[in-house]
Short mmCIF file of C-alpha atoms in Angstrom, two decimals:
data_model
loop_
_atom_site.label_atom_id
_atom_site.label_comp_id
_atom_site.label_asym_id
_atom_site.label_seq_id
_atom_site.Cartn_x
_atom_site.Cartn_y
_atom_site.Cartn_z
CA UNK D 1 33.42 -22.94 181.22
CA UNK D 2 33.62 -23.47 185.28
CA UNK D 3 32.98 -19.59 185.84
CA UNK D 4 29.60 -19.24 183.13
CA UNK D 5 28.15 -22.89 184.90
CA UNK D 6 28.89 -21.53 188.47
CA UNK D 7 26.95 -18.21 187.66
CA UNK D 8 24.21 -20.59 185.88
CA UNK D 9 24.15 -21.88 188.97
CA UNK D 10 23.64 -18.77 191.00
CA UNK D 11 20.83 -17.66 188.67
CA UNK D 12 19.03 -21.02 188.58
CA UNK D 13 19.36 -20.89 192.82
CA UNK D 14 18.01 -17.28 192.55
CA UNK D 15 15.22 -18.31 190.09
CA UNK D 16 13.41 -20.84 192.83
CA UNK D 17 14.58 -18.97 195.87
CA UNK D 18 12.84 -16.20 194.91
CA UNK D 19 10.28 -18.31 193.63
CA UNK D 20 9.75 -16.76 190.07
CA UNK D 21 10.14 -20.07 188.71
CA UNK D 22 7.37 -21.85 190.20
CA UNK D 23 5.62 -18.90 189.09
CA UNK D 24 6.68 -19.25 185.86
CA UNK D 25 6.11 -22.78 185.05
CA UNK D 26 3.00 -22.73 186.90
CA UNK D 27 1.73 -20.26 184.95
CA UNK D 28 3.06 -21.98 181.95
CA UNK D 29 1.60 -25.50 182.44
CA UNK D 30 -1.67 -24.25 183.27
CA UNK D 31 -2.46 -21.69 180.42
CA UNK D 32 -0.88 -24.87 178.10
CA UNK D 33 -2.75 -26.85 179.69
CA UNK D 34 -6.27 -25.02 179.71
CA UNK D 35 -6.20 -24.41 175.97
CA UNK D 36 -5.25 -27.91 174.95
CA UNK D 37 -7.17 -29.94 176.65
CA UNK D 38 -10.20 -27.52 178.01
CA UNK D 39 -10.85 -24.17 175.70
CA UNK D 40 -10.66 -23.03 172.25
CA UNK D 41 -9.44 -25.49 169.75
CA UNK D 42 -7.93 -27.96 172.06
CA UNK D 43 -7.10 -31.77 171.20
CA UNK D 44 -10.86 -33.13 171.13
CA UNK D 45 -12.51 -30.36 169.13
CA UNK D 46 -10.01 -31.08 166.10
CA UNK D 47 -10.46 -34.72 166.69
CA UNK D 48 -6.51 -35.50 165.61
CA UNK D 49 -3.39 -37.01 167.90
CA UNK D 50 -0.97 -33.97 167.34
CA UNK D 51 0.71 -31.70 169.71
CA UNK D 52 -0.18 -28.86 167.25
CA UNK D 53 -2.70 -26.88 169.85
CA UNK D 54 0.21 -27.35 172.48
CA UNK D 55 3.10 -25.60 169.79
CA UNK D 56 0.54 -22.92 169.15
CA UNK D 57 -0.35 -21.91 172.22
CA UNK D 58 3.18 -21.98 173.88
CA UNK D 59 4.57 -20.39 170.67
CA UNK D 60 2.12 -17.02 172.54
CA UNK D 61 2.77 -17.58 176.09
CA UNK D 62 6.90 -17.97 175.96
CA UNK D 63 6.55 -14.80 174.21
CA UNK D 64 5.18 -13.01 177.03
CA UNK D 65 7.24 -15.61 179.78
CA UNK D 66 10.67 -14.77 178.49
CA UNK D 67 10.94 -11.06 179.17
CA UNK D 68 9.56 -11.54 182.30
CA UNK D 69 12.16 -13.84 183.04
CA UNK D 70 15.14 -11.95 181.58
CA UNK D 71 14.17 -8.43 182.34
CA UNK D 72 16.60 -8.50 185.81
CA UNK D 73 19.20 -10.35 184.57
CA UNK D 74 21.29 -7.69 183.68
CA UNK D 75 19.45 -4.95 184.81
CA UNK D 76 19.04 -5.29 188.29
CA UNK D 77 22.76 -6.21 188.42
CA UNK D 78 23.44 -2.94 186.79
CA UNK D 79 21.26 -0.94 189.03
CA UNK D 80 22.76 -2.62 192.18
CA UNK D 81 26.32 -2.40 191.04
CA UNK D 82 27.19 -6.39 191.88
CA UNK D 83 28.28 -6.52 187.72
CA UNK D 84 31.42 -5.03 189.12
CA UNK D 85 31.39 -7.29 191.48
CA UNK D 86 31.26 -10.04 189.22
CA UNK D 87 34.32 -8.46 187.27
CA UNK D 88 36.80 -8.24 189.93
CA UNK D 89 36.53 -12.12 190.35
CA UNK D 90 38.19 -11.68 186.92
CA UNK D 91 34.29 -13.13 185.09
CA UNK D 92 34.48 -12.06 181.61
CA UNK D 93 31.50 -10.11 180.21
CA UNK D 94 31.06 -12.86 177.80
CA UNK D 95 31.24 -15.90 180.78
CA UNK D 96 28.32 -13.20 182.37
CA UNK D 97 25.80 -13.16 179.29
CA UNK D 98 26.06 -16.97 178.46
CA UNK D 99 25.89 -18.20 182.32
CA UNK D 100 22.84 -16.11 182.47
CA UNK D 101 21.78 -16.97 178.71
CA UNK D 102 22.01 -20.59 180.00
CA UNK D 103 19.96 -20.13 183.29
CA UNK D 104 17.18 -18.73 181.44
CA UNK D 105 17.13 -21.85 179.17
CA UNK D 106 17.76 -24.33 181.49
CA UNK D 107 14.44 -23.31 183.54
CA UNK D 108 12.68 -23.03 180.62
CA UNK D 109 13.78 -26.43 179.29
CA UNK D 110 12.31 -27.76 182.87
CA UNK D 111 9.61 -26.35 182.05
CA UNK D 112 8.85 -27.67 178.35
CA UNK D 113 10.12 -31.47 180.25
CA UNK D 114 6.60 -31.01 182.34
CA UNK D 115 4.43 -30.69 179.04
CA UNK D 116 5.83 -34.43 178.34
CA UNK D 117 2.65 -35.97 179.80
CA UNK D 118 0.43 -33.86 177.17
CA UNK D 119 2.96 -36.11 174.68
CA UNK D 120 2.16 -39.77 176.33
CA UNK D 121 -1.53 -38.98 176.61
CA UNK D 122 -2.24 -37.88 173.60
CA UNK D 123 -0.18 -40.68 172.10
CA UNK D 124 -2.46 -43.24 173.49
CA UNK D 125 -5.57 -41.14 171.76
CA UNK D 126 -4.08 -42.24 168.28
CA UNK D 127 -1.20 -42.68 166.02
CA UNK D 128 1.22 -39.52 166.97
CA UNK D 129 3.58 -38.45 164.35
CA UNK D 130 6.84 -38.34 166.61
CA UNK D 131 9.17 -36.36 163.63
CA UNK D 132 6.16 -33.89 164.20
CA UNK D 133 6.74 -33.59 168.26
CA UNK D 134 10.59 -33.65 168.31
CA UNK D 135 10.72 -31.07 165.42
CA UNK D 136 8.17 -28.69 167.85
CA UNK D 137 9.69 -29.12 170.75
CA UNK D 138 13.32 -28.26 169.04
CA UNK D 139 11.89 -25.52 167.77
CA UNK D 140 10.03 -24.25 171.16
CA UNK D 141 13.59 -24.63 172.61
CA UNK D 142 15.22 -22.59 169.88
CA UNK D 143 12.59 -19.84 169.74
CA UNK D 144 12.97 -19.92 173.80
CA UNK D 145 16.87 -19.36 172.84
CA UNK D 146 15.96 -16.60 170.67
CA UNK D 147 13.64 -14.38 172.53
CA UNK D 148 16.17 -14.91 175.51
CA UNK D 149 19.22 -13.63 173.67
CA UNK D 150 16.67 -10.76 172.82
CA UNK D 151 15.74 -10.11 176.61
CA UNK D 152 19.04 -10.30 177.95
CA UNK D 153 20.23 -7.63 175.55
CA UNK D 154 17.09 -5.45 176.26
CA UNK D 155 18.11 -5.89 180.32
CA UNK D 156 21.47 -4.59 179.35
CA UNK D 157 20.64 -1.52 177.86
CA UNK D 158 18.78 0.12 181.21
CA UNK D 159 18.60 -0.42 184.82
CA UNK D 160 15.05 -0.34 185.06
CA UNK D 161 13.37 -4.16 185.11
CA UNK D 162 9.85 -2.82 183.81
CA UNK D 163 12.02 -0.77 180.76
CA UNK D 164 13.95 -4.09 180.15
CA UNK D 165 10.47 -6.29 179.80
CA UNK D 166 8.81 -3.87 177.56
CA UNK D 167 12.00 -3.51 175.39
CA UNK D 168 11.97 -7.21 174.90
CA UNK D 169 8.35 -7.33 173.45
CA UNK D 170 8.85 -4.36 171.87
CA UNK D 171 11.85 -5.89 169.82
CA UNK D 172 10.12 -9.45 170.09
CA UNK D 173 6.88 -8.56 168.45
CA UNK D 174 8.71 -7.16 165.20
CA UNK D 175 9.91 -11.16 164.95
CA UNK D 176 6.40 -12.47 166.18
CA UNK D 177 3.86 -10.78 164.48
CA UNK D 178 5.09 -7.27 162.62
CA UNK D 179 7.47 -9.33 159.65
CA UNK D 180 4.64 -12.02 159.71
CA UNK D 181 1.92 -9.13 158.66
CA UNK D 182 4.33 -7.43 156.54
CA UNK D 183 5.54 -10.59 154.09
CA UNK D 184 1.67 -11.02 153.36
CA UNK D 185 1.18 -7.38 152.43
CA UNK D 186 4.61 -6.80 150.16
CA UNK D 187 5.14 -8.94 147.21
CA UNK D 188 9.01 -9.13 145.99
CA UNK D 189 12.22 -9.46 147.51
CA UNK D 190 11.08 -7.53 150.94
CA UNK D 191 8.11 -9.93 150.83
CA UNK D 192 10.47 -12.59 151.06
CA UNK D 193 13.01 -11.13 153.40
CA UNK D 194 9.64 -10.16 155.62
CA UNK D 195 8.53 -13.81 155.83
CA UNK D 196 12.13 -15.43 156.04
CA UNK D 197 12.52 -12.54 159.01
CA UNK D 198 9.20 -13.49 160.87
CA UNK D 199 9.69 -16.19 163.56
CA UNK D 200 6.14 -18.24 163.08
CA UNK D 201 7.55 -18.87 159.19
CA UNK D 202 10.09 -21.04 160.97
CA UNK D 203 8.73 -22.33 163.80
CA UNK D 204 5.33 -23.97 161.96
CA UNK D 205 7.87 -25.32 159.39
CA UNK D 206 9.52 -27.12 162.42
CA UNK D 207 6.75 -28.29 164.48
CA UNK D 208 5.26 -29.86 161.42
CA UNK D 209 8.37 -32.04 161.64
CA UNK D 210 10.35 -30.30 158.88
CA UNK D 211 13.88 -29.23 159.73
CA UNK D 212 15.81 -27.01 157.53
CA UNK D 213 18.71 -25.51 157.76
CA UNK D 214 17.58 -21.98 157.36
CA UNK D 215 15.52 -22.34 159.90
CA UNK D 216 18.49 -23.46 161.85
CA UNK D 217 20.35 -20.79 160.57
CA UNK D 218 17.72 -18.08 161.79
CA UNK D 219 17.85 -19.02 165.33
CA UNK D 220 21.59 -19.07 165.38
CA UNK D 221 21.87 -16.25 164.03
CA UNK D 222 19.35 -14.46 166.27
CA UNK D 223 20.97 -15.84 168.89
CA UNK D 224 24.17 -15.05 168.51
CA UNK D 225 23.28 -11.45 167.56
CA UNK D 226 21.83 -11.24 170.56
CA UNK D 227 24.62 -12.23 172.80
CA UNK D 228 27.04 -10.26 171.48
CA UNK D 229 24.83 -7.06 171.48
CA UNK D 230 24.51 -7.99 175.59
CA UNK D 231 28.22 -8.53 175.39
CA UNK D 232 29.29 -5.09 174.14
CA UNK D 233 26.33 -2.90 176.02
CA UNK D 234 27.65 -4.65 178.88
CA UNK D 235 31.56 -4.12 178.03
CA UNK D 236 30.48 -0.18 177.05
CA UNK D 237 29.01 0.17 180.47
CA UNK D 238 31.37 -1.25 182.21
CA UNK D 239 33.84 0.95 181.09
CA UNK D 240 31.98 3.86 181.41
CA UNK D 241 31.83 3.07 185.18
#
């Protein structure tokens, strides 16, 4: 556990020294920011103390965030040859993919923590239903999870940054939008294995404040899938090398 937090650590440094993070929750905060409180349908035109506009519109932007957050974590060490680096300081390739899995999350966990103030103000515009808020913000956090498990793998399979962020929405927007289309167009059992397969089925079911464990299920499972896929395209190239 020492060897993943110390290269958490190194990515988190690398993050802010290199100053994609300020980018990225810059970025983040202001396009949430702009559509909930300024444009579109944001907290005064539907007249109601939910974070709803907030889940919905960073349910689109950490879809787009993400990759461009994961696409060099594997790739660029690949392409500069400092993953063999990490391996004779006897790092497993699993201790690589979660200490970079958890660097991802952690900055964009710090980045969810400055959306709190949407929270406090909007409380004080009315009665906020706080099962509602924690459910969203869980799931923002395991959707984050999801699509970052999906980025890392799609930075493992290529050298080339740009390749890696286009292979993430490429794989991402079968689980954003492609499943969601599909389980409205096919009736039966693929209908229902479309829509249990589509992310926004199980991310509106949690940020209405309704937890299941299916949904929990999903994520894990995504997740996990998408470790160990970094894990082995990692391990394969490694001993190809």
């Amino acid at each position: 556990m020492s060897k993943v937090w110390i290269i958490t650590k190194r990515e988190l440094a690398s993050f802010f020294d290199s100053l994609i993070a300020y980018v990225m929750i810059v970025l983040f905060l202001g396009l949430s920011g702009a559509f909930t409180w300024l444009f579109g349908s944001d907290v005064f035109f539907i007249n109601q103390a939910n974070m709803q506009v907030f889940f919905s519109i960073a349910f689109w932007s950490l879809f787009f965030f993400i990759p461009a957050i994961t696409m060099r974590m594997i790739a660029e060490e690949n392409k500069a040859g400092t993953i063999e680096l990490l391996i004779t300081k006897a790092v497993t390739d699993s201790q690589i993919v979660w200490g970079k899995f958890l660097a991802c999350l952690i900055l964009v966990l710090i980045a969810l923590v400055c959306t709190l103030p949407y929270y406090i103000t909007i409380s004080q515009l009315g009665n906020i239903d706080d099962g509602a808020v924690i459910g969203g913000y869980l799931g923002l956090i395991l959707l984050s999870a999801s699509y970052i498990s999906i980025g890392l793998f799609a930075s493992s399979v290529t050298q080339n940054q740009i390749v890696a962020f286009l292979t993430a929405i490429f794989i991402g927007v079968f689980f954003h939008i492609v499943f969601g289309v599909l389980s409205g167009s096919v009736r039966g059992f693929f209908g229902e294995l479309f829509n249990y397969l589509s992310m926004s089925t199980h991310f509106e079911s949690m940020s209405r404040g309704v937890v299941d464990s299916r949904d929990l299920v999903y994520f894990i499972s995504i997740i996990a899938i998408g470790i160990l896929s970094s894990q082995v395209m990692l391990s394969k190239r490694n001993w190809q090398s």
